[in-house]
Coordinates of C-alpha atoms in Angstrom, one line a residue:
Chain A
X1 CA 55.7 123.2 172.6
X2 CA 56.9 126.6 173.5
X3 CA 59.0 125.6 176.3
X4 CA 60.5 123.4 174.2
X5 CA 61.1 126.3 171.1
X6 CA 62.7 128.4 173.7
X7 CA 64.9 125.8 174.9
X8 CA 65.9 124.5 171.2
X9 CA 66.0 128.2 169.4
X10 CA 69.2 129.1 170.7
X11 CA 70.8 126.1 169.4
X12 CA 69.4 126.6 165.8
X13 CA 70.7 130.0 166.0
X14 CA 74.0 128.6 167.1
X15 CA 73.8 125.9 164.3
X16 CA 73.1 128.5 161.3
X17 CA 75.9 130.7 162.9
X18 CA 78.7 128.0 162.4
X19 CA 76.8 127.4 159.2
X20 CA 77.4 130.8 157.6
X21 CA 81.2 130.9 159.4
X22 CA 81.7 128.1 157.2
X23 CA 80.3 128.8 154.3
X24 CA 81.7 132.3 154.1
X25 CA 85.2 131.1 155.0
X26 CA 84.7 128.9 152.1
X27 CA 83.9 131.0 149.5
X28 CA 86.8 133.3 150.5
X29 CA 89.5 131.8 150.7
X30 CA 89.5 127.8 150.1
X31 CA 86.9 127.8 147.3
X32 CA 89.4 126.5 144.3
X33 CA 88.9 127.2 140.5
X34 CA 85.9 124.5 139.3
X35 CA 85.1 123.0 136.3
X36 CA 82.4 123.9 134.1
X37 CA 80.5 122.1 131.3
X38 CA 78.4 123.6 128.5
X39 CA 75.7 121.4 126.4
X40 CA 74.2 122.8 123.7
X41 CA 70.9 120.6 122.4
X42 CA 68.2 121.2 119.7
X43 CA 64.8 121.2 120.3
X44 CA 60.9 121.8 118.8
X45 CA 59.6 123.4 121.4
X46 CA 59.2 121.6 124.3
X47 CA 61.3 118.5 122.7
X48 CA 64.1 116.9 121.0
X49 CA 63.5 117.3 116.9
X50 CA 61.9 114.6 115.5
X51 CA 63.0 114.3 111.2
X52 CA 59.7 113.2 110.7
X53 CA 57.2 115.7 112.2
X54 CA 55.5 117.8 109.7
X55 CA 55.7 121.2 111.5
X56 CA 53.2 124.5 110.0
X57 CA 55.0 127.9 109.5
X58 CA 54.0 131.1 111.1
X59 CA 51.4 131.3 107.9
X60 CA 50.0 127.9 107.5
X61 CA 52.5 126.3 105.4
X62 CA 53.8 122.6 106.6
X63 CA 57.6 121.6 106.6
X64 CA 59.8 119.1 107.9
X65 CA 63.5 119.9 109.8
X66 CA 65.5 116.8 108.0
X67 CA 68.9 118.0 109.5
X68 CA 69.6 121.2 111.7
X69 CA 73.1 121.4 112.5
X70 CA 76.0 124.5 112.9
X71 CA 79.1 125.4 114.4
X72 CA 79.8 126.9 117.8
X73 CA 82.8 129.3 118.6
X74 CA 84.5 131.7 121.1
X75 CA 82.2 130.6 123.8
X76 CA 82.7 132.6 126.4
X77 CA 81.5 133.1 130.9
X78 CA 81.5 136.6 132.3
X79 CA 81.5 136.7 135.6
X80 CA 79.9 139.4 138.3
X81 CA 82.8 141.7 137.6
X82 CA 82.2 141.7 134.0
X83 CA 85.7 140.1 133.2
X84 CA 85.7 137.2 130.3
X85 CA 86.7 133.2 130.7
X86 CA 87.1 132.0 127.5
X87 CA 86.9 128.6 126.1
X88 CA 89.8 129.6 123.9
X89 CA 89.9 127.7 120.2
X90 CA 87.3 125.4 120.8
X91 CA 84.8 124.4 118.1
X92 CA 81.5 122.4 118.8
X93 CA 79.4 121.0 115.9
X94 CA 76.0 120.7 117.3
X95 CA 74.2 118.0 115.8
X96 CA 70.4 116.7 116.5
X97 CA 70.4 113.5 118.7
X98 CA 73.5 113.9 119.9
X99 CA 75.5 115.2 122.9
X100 CA 77.1 118.3 122.3
X101 CA 79.2 119.7 125.1
X102 CA 82.3 122.0 125.8
X103 CA 84.0 121.3 128.9
X104 CA 86.4 124.1 130.6
X105 CA 88.8 123.3 133.5
X106 CA 90.0 125.5 136.0
X107 CA 87.4 128.2 135.8
X108 CA 88.0 131.2 138.8
X109 CA 85.6 130.2 141.2
X110 CA 82.7 132.8 141.4
X111 CA 79.4 133.5 140.1
X112 CA 78.8 133.9 136.9
X113 CA 75.8 136.0 134.8
X114 CA 76.3 135.6 130.9
X115 CA 77.3 133.4 128.4
X116 CA 78.6 134.1 125.2
X117 CA 79.1 132.3 122.3
X118 CA 79.3 132.6 118.2
X119 CA 77.2 130.5 115.9
X120 CA 79.4 130.0 113.3
X121 CA 83.5 129.9 112.9
X122 CA 86.0 132.8 113.4
X123 CA 87.6 134.3 109.8
X124 CA 91.1 133.2 110.6
X125 CA 89.0 129.6 111.1
X126 CA 86.6 130.2 108.4
X127 CA 89.3 130.4 105.9
X128 CA 91.6 127.9 106.8
X129 CA 91.9 124.5 105.4
X130 CA 89.5 121.6 106.6
X131 CA 91.9 118.6 105.6
X132 CA 94.6 120.4 107.9
X133 CA 92.8 118.8 110.8
X134 CA 92.6 115.2 112.2
X135 CA 89.6 113.5 111.5
X136 CA 87.5 113.8 115.1
X137 CA 88.4 117.8 114.9
X138 CA 85.0 119.6 114.4
X139 CA 86.5 121.7 111.9
X140 CA 87.4 118.8 109.7
X141 CA 85.6 117.7 106.3
X142 CA 82.3 116.2 107.6
X143 CA 79.7 114.2 106.6
X144 CA 77.2 115.8 105.7
X145 CA 79.6 118.9 104.5
X146 CA 79.8 122.0 107.1
X147 CA 82.0 123.5 104.2
X148 CA 81.9 124.8 101.0
X149 CA 84.1 123.7 98.6
X150 CA 83.3 126.0 95.8
X151 CA 83.5 129.2 97.8
X152 CA 86.1 128.3 100.6
X153 CA 84.4 128.3 103.8
X154 CA 82.4 126.9 107.0
X155 CA 78.5 126.5 106.5
X156 CA 77.9 127.9 109.8
X157 CA 74.0 126.8 110.1
X158 CA 73.4 124.1 107.8
X159 CA 69.1 123.6 107.8
X160 CA 67.1 121.6 105.3
X161 CA 63.8 119.5 105.1
X162 CA 60.9 119.5 103.1
X163 CA 58.0 122.1 102.4
X164 CA 54.7 122.4 101.1
X165 CA 54.7 124.9 98.2
X166 CA 51.5 123.9 97.0
X167 CA 49.1 127.5 96.2
X168 CA 46.7 126.3 98.5
X169 CA 49.0 125.0 101.0
X170 CA 47.2 121.4 101.1
X171 CA 50.2 119.3 102.8
X172 CA 51.9 118.2 100.3
X173 CA 55.6 117.8 101.0
X174 CA 56.3 119.0 97.5
X175 CA 59.8 120.6 97.5
X176 CA 62.9 120.2 99.4
X177 CA 64.4 123.3 101.3
X178 CA 68.4 123.7 102.0
X179 CA 69.2 126.8 104.3
X180 CA 73.2 127.0 104.2
X181 CA 74.2 130.1 106.1
X182 CA 77.7 131.2 105.9
X183 CA 80.5 133.9 105.3
X184 CA 82.5 136.0 107.6
X185 CA 79.6 138.4 107.5
X186 CA 76.9 136.1 109.2
X187 CA 79.1 135.1 112.2
X188 CA 76.2 135.3 115.0
X189 CA 77.4 136.4 117.8
X190 CA 74.6 135.2 121.1
X191 CA 74.8 136.5 124.8
X192 CA 72.2 134.8 126.7
X193 CA 72.0 135.4 131.0
X194 CA 73.1 133.0 133.5
X195 CA 73.1 132.0 137.3
X196 CA 76.1 130.0 137.2
X197 CA 77.9 129.0 140.7
X198 CA 81.6 127.8 140.1
X199 CA 83.9 126.2 142.5
X200 CA 85.6 123.4 143.0
X201 CA 83.1 122.1 145.2
X202 CA 80.0 122.3 142.1
X203 CA 79.3 120.6 139.4
X204 CA 78.9 123.2 137.1
X205 CA 76.5 122.7 133.8
X206 CA 75.2 125.3 131.7
X207 CA 72.4 123.6 129.3
X208 CA 71.9 125.7 126.0
X209 CA 68.7 124.9 123.9
X210 CA 68.2 126.0 120.5
X211 CA 64.9 125.8 119.6
X212 CA 63.9 125.1 115.6
X213 CA 60.4 126.1 116.1
X214 CA 61.6 130.0 115.8
X215 CA 64.2 129.8 112.8
X216 CA 61.3 130.5 110.2
X217 CA 59.2 133.2 112.2
X218 CA 58.5 135.5 109.5
X219 CA 60.3 133.2 107.1
X220 CA 57.6 131.4 104.4
X221 CA 59.7 128.8 103.0
X222 CA 57.2 128.6 99.7
X223 CA 58.7 131.8 97.5
X224 CA 60.6 131.2 94.7
X225 CA 63.4 133.7 96.8
X226 CA 63.0 131.3 99.7
X227 CA 63.4 128.0 98.9
X228 CA 66.9 128.9 98.4
X229 CA 70.1 126.8 98.7
X230 CA 72.9 128.8 100.0
X231 CA 71.1 131.5 100.7
X232 CA 74.3 134.1 102.2
X233 CA 73.8 135.6 98.6
X234 CA 70.0 136.5 99.1
X235 CA 70.3 139.3 101.9
X236 CA 67.3 139.9 102.9
X237 CA 66.6 136.3 103.5
X238 CA 69.7 135.3 105.1
X239 CA 69.5 138.5 107.4
X240 CA 66.3 137.0 108.8
X241 CA 67.4 134.0 109.1
X242 CA 70.5 135.0 111.1
X243 CA 68.5 136.9 113.5
X244 CA 66.2 134.1 114.0
X245 CA 69.0 132.0 114.7
X246 CA 70.6 134.3 117.2
X247 CA 66.7 134.4 119.2
X248 CA 66.7 130.5 118.9
X249 CA 69.2 130.3 121.9
X250 CA 68.1 130.1 125.6
X251 CA 69.8 128.9 128.7
X252 CA 67.6 125.8 130.2
Chain B
X1 CA 122.5 93.7 138.7
X2 CA 124.4 92.8 135.5
X3 CA 120.8 91.0 134.0
X4 CA 119.1 94.5 134.7
X5 CA 121.8 96.2 132.9
X6 CA 121.7 94.3 129.7
X7 CA 117.8 94.1 129.7
X8 CA 118.3 98.2 129.7
X9 CA 120.9 98.2 126.6
X10 CA 118.7 95.3 124.8
X11 CA 115.4 98.0 125.4
X12 CA 117.6 101.1 124.2
X13 CA 119.4 99.5 121.4
X14 CA 115.8 98.2 120.4
X15 CA 114.5 101.7 120.6
X16 CA 117.3 103.0 118.6
X17 CA 117.0 100.9 116.0
X18 CA 113.1 101.0 115.4
X19 CA 113.1 105.4 115.4
X20 CA 116.4 105.2 112.9
X21 CA 115.2 102.8 110.7
X22 CA 111.7 103.7 109.8
X23 CA 112.6 107.7 108.8
X24 CA 115.7 106.1 107.0
X25 CA 113.6 104.0 105.4
X26 CA 111.5 106.5 104.1
X27 CA 114.1 109.0 103.3
X28 CA 115.5 106.5 101.5
X29 CA 112.8 106.1 99.1
X30 CA 111.5 109.8 98.5
X31 CA 113.8 112.3 97.6
X32 CA 113.2 116.6 96.6
X33 CA 111.9 117.0 93.3
X34 CA 113.3 119.6 91.2
X35 CA 110.6 121.5 89.4
X36 CA 112.5 123.0 86.2
X37 CA 110.5 126.2 84.6
X38 CA 110.4 127.5 80.9
X39 CA 112.8 130.6 80.5
X40 CA 111.1 133.7 81.5
X41 CA 108.0 132.1 83.9
X42 CA 108.7 133.3 87.4
X43 CA 109.7 131.3 90.3
X44 CA 106.6 129.4 91.7
X45 CA 105.7 130.0 95.1
X46 CA 104.9 126.2 96.6
X47 CA 103.1 126.2 100.1
X48 CA 105.8 125.1 103.3
X49 CA 103.5 122.0 104.0
X50 CA 103.7 120.6 100.3
X51 CA 107.1 121.3 99.3
X52 CA 107.6 118.9 95.9
X53 CA 109.1 115.3 96.3
X54 CA 108.8 112.4 93.9
X55 CA 106.7 110.3 95.9
X56 CA 104.1 113.0 96.5
X57 CA 103.9 113.7 92.8
X58 CA 103.8 110.4 92.3
X59 CA 100.5 109.8 94.5
X60 CA 99.4 112.3 93.2
X61 CA 99.2 111.2 89.8
X62 CA 97.5 108.2 91.0
X63 CA 95.3 110.0 92.7
X64 CA 94.4 112.5 90.0
X65 CA 93.1 109.0 87.4
X66 CA 91.3 107.2 90.3
X67 CA 87.8 106.9 89.3
X68 CA 87.5 105.8 93.6
X69 CA 87.6 109.3 94.1
X70 CA 83.8 109.2 92.9
X71 CA 80.9 107.6 95.2
X72 CA 80.6 104.9 92.3
X73 CA 84.3 104.7 91.1
X74 CA 83.0 105.8 87.3
X75 CA 84.8 109.1 87.4
X76 CA 88.4 110.3 88.0
X77 CA 89.7 114.0 87.8
X78 CA 91.4 112.8 84.2
X79 CA 87.8 111.8 83.3
X80 CA 87.1 115.6 82.5
X81 CA 90.9 117.1 82.2
X82 CA 92.3 115.0 79.3
X83 CA 96.1 115.7 78.9
X84 CA 95.5 115.5 75.1
X85 CA 93.4 118.6 75.4
X86 CA 96.1 120.2 77.6
X87 CA 93.9 119.0 80.5
X88 CA 90.6 120.4 79.8
X89 CA 87.2 118.6 78.2
X90 CA 86.4 118.4 74.7
X91 CA 82.5 118.7 75.4
X92 CA 81.2 122.4 76.6
X93 CA 80.0 120.5 79.8
X94 CA 81.5 117.2 81.2
X95 CA 79.6 114.3 82.6
X96 CA 80.1 113.6 86.4
X97 CA 78.6 110.5 87.7
X98 CA 75.5 109.0 86.1
X99 CA 76.1 111.1 83.5
X100 CA 75.4 114.4 85.4
X101 CA 75.9 117.6 84.5
X102 CA 77.0 120.8 86.1
X103 CA 77.0 124.5 84.6
X104 CA 80.4 124.9 83.4
X105 CA 82.9 124.3 80.6
X106 CA 86.1 122.2 82.3
X107 CA 89.0 124.3 81.7
X108 CA 92.8 123.2 81.0
X109 CA 95.0 122.3 84.2
X110 CA 98.6 123.8 83.4
X111 CA 100.9 126.5 85.2
X112 CA 97.8 126.1 88.5
X113 CA 100.9 127.2 90.6
X114 CA 100.6 130.4 89.5
X115 CA 96.8 131.1 90.0
X116 CA 96.0 133.7 92.9
X117 CA 92.8 131.3 93.1
X118 CA 91.1 128.9 91.3
X119 CA 87.6 128.3 89.4
X120 CA 85.5 130.8 87.0
X121 CA 84.4 132.6 90.0
X122 CA 87.4 132.7 92.0
X123 CA 85.9 130.9 95.3
X124 CA 88.9 129.1 96.2
X125 CA 92.4 130.1 97.6
X126 CA 94.4 127.0 96.9
X127 CA 95.1 124.2 94.8
X128 CA 95.1 121.8 98.0
X129 CA 91.5 123.3 99.0
X130 CA 90.3 123.1 95.2
X131 CA 90.6 119.1 95.6
X132 CA 87.3 119.7 98.3
X133 CA 85.1 120.6 95.3
X134 CA 84.7 118.2 92.6
X135 CA 84.8 115.3 95.2
X136 CA 82.0 116.8 97.0
X137 CA 80.2 118.3 93.6
X138 CA 76.7 116.6 93.3
X139 CA 77.1 116.6 89.0
X140 CA 80.8 115.7 89.5
X141 CA 82.0 112.9 91.9
X142 CA 79.1 113.2 94.8
X143 CA 81.0 112.0 97.8
X144 CA 80.9 112.3 100.8
X145 CA 84.6 114.1 101.4
X146 CA 85.3 111.2 104.5
X147 CA 84.1 108.7 103.2
X148 CA 86.1 108.9 99.8
X149 CA 89.3 109.4 102.1
X150 CA 88.0 106.0 104.3
X151 CA 87.9 104.3 100.8
X152 CA 91.4 105.2 99.5
X153 CA 93.1 104.3 102.7
X154 CA 92.3 101.1 102.4
X155 CA 94.8 101.1 99.8
X156 CA 97.3 99.8 101.0
X157 CA 99.7 101.4 97.7
X158 CA 98.8 104.7 99.1
X159 CA 99.2 104.0 102.8
X160 CA 102.6 102.9 102.1
X161 CA 103.4 105.8 99.9
X162 CA 101.6 108.2 102.5
X163 CA 103.9 107.4 104.7
X164 CA 106.8 108.2 102.7
X165 CA 105.5 111.4 101.3
X166 CA 104.4 112.5 104.3
X167 CA 105.1 110.6 107.2
X168 CA 101.6 109.9 108.0
X169 CA 98.4 107.6 107.4
X170 CA 96.1 108.5 104.2
X171 CA 94.0 110.9 105.1
X172 CA 92.3 114.2 103.7
X173 CA 95.8 116.2 103.7
X174 CA 97.5 113.9 101.9
X175 CA 94.9 113.3 99.3
X176 CA 94.4 117.1 98.8
X177 CA 98.7 117.9 99.0
X178 CA 99.6 114.8 97.2
X179 CA 96.9 115.9 93.9
X180 CA 97.9 119.4 94.4
X181 CA 101.7 118.8 94.1
X182 CA 101.0 117.0 91.2
X183 CA 99.1 119.7 89.3
X184 CA 101.9 122.0 90.5
X185 CA 104.1 120.1 87.9
X186 CA 101.5 120.5 84.9
X187 CA 104.3 123.3 83.6
X188 CA 103.3 124.4 79.8
X189 CA 105.7 126.7 78.4
X190 CA 107.2 125.5 75.2
X191 CA 105.0 126.6 72.6
X192 CA 106.4 128.0 69.1
X193 CA 105.5 132.0 70.7
X194 CA 107.3 130.5 73.7
X195 CA 110.7 129.9 71.3
X196 CA 110.2 133.3 69.4
X197 CA 109.7 134.7 72.6
X198 CA 113.3 133.1 73.9
X199 CA 115.0 134.5 70.8
X200 CA 114.5 132.0 67.8
X201 CA 112.5 134.5 65.6
X202 CA 111.9 132.0 62.8
X203 CA 109.6 130.1 66.0
X204 CA 106.4 132.4 64.4
X205 CA 105.6 132.8 60.9
X206 CA 104.5 136.2 59.5
X207 CA 101.1 135.8 60.0
X208 CA 101.6 135.1 63.4
X209 CA 104.0 137.9 64.3
X210 CA 101.4 140.3 62.9
X211 CA 99.0 138.6 65.0
X212 CA 101.1 139.3 68.0
X213 CA 101.0 142.8 67.3
X214 CA 97.7 142.5 67.0
X215 CA 97.1 141.2 69.7
X216 CA 99.1 143.6 72.0
X217 CA 97.6 147.0 70.3
X218 CA 95.8 149.0 71.9
X219 CA 92.9 148.8 69.1
X220 CA 92.5 144.9 70.3
X221 CA 93.9 145.3 73.7
X222 CA 93.4 141.2 74.0
X223 CA 96.9 141.8 76.3
X224 CA 94.9 144.5 78.3
X225 CA 93.2 141.1 80.1
X226 CA 95.2 138.5 78.6
X227 CA 98.5 139.5 79.8
X228 CA 102.1 138.4 81.2
X229 CA 103.6 134.9 80.6
X230 CA 100.5 132.8 81.0
X231 CA 98.3 135.2 79.0
X232 CA 96.1 136.2 82.2
X233 CA 96.3 138.9 84.7
X234 CA 93.4 136.5 86.6
X235 CA 91.1 139.2 87.2
X236 CA 87.6 139.1 86.5
X237 CA 85.6 140.7 83.7
X238 CA 82.8 140.5 81.3
X239 CA 83.2 139.9 77.6
X240 CA 79.9 140.4 76.8
X241 CA 78.8 136.7 75.9
X242 CA 75.1 137.8 76.8
X243 CA 72.8 140.6 77.7
X244 CA 71.8 138.2 80.8
X245 CA 73.6 135.3 82.0
X246 CA 72.5 132.2 83.3
X247 CA 75.0 132.0 85.6
X248 CA 76.3 135.3 87.7
X249 CA 79.9 134.2 87.8
X250 CA 82.0 136.2 90.3
X251 CA 78.8 137.4 92.2
X252 CA 78.2 134.1 93.5
X253 CA 81.2 134.6 95.6
X254 CA 81.1 138.1 96.4
X255 CA 77.6 138.8 96.2
X256 CA 78.4 141.9 94.7
X257 CA 76.2 143.4 92.0
X258 CA 79.4 145.0 90.1
X259 CA 80.6 141.7 90.0
X260 CA 77.4 140.3 88.3
X261 CA 78.4 137.9 84.9
X262 CA 82.4 138.0 85.8
X263 CA 84.6 135.4 85.1
X264 CA 88.3 135.1 85.8
X265 CA 90.3 135.9 82.4
X266 CA 91.2 132.4 81.2
X267 CA 95.2 131.6 80.2
X268 CA 95.2 131.6 76.1
X269 CA 98.4 128.8 76.4
X270 CA 97.1 126.1 74.3
X271 CA 94.1 127.4 73.6
X272 CA 93.8 125.5 70.2
X273 CA 93.6 122.4 72.3
X274 CA 91.0 123.4 74.6
X275 CA 87.6 124.0 72.6
X276 CA 84.9 124.8 73.2
X277 CA 85.7 128.0 74.9
X278 CA 84.1 130.2 77.8
X279 CA 82.7 129.6 81.0
X280 CA 80.0 127.8 79.8
X281 CA 81.5 126.0 76.6
X282 CA 79.2 128.1 74.4
X283 CA 81.2 128.9 71.5
X284 CA 82.5 125.9 69.5
X285 CA 85.9 127.4 67.6
X286 CA 88.5 129.2 68.0
X287 CA 87.3 131.4 64.6
X288 CA 84.1 131.7 66.7
X289 CA 85.5 133.8 69.9
X290 CA 87.4 136.2 67.1
X291 CA 83.7 136.6 65.4
X292 CA 82.6 137.3 69.0
X293 CA 85.3 139.8 69.4
X294 CA 85.4 141.3 66.4
X295 CA 81.3 142.1 67.1
X296 CA 82.0 143.9 69.9
X297 CA 79.1 141.5 72.4
X298 CA 76.4 141.4 74.0
X299 CA 75.3 145.1 75.9
X300 CA 75.6 143.7 79.3
X301 CA 76.1 146.1 81.6
X302 CA 79.2 145.0 83.5
X303 CA 81.0 144.6 80.0
X304 CA 84.2 145.8 80.1
X305 CA 84.4 149.2 77.6
X306 CA 87.2 147.4 75.5
X307 CA 84.7 145.0 74.5
X308 CA 83.7 147.2 71.3
X309 CA 83.5 146.2 67.6
X310 CA 86.6 146.1 66.6
X311 CA 86.2 146.1 62.5
X312 CA 89.2 143.2 61.8
X313 CA 89.6 142.9 58.2
X314 CA 89.6 139.2 57.5
X315 CA 93.6 139.1 57.3
X316 CA 93.4 140.8 60.8
X317 CA 91.6 137.8 61.9
X318 CA 93.5 134.9 60.4
X319 CA 96.7 136.3 61.5
X320 CA 95.2 136.7 65.0
X321 CA 94.3 133.1 64.9
X322 CA 97.7 132.2 63.3
X323 CA 98.9 133.9 66.7
X324 CA 96.5 131.8 68.8
X325 CA 97.5 128.4 67.6
X326 CA 101.0 129.6 68.1
X327 CA 100.6 129.2 71.7
X328 CA 100.3 125.4 71.7
X329 CA 102.8 123.1 73.4
X330 CA 102.8 120.0 72.0
X331 CA 105.6 118.7 74.5
X332 CA 103.2 119.3 77.6
X333 CA 100.2 117.2 75.8
X334 CA 102.8 114.2 75.3
X335 CA 104.9 114.5 78.5
X336 CA 104.8 110.8 79.6
X337 CA 105.1 112.2 83.2
X338 CA 102.0 113.5 83.2
X339 CA 100.0 110.1 81.7
X340 CA 98.5 107.3 84.3

């Protein structure tokens, strides 16, 4: 045993040396730019959102999530030197139950340690006309609509469902709630840490999850002021909701 | 070798034929539209992507009167905007599909190309964007916009006209542009007042002339808000309808408390035709409107200081009314170009 080890030891050393040389070489001179795919998934805690599931909010009120969809824009990867690589001009409408992804080709090889994006769309896109985009563009008119037609601009985040507003919180889902958040003031920047190697030999995928179970932290949903429609007009509620949205994202 | 050349020529000629044939065809059928503006009207700015042409306007008119825009094909733009009433409605709140009621009075539609924004709260910046609103509004047409476009795109006439007018398949762009083009042609400026203003002094009787003087006087200040050739400065104002409004007006869009209960100043052209009045149709007749201003309105915190008791004599009231009646343009409401 000992003898065997003794004889094989130098070999192991040699092999590992060779390995490190080739991998070193590759990283410094040969590794070309790579492709990155960023996917977005809507979850409720662990799992996919089930539209008929009844959840409980922080103070025991029952509610469902019939719809939760939103725009992602200005996606940017940040490398270890702080250099930013933007996914220029790409807008993603993230829906539940479908594949939502953005792709970027020819990213400089290297290590990326942060991803940032906005929930919503920048003010230029926000004030443009949806009917000028081709039907398959995320910014074109959608079903259900992601654009306010009476106050021209996109709905950045749209969440709807039923809620129990009974005084005793007896579980009856007696009221529809509509949380539509938008307007330039509520563009929601998100920055997340990342550990991503990019290069031509790698399959770089970033999985971003939105956890809907955190969206209603500190929102009662039952009060007159909290069951509202297009809630951007209710600064207090919109502020809490937008903070929750920003905090609902994580990298898998 | 020879064969090859001939083949090449045939292919080449065919391509030439096809490409020259198609646009030629379209250009023959469409031509620029010369928008004639009344004397004294400033030039109208028309978006680069929607210059006026005959076919665009014709297509827009057909769409304006097409009930297929609404989910159950029961309501068209023309159901709430009646030409006989300068494209306003005769009820305080119009009915959408299934008799549904919104919260505002259907305003008249004319000289729209001059408006800096649309709706009583000014939330929509262009005529093209405005089209998205009634189609999707649950109380109006209640139709998902992509579904409305899909349905209309099945109409072969619309497809053909879309190709001629916009050189593309019928889509959301064509729908919004064509209706916008038609709306820009709804120009009204041939009232008795306009004739008077353009030098025919006999076009106004003495009472209307006194009414005009009152209207522009500092004492009444009507023309402080209802100013210029279209009788509006498009600002957002509160004219004291209520102490508390159920509809917060401009504040819905800006969320600013100083905009609470303020509404876009309406044009007063064709005002005798557009009863009932105000954003909610709450004032039934023009004499009632004059009474409202004479009383000075309700004590709303955002009421403009110019809205105050005017102590008008009954003669002054009838003079003011006589002037308002002189703003009716009968050519506009009978113009066959605007009829379906």
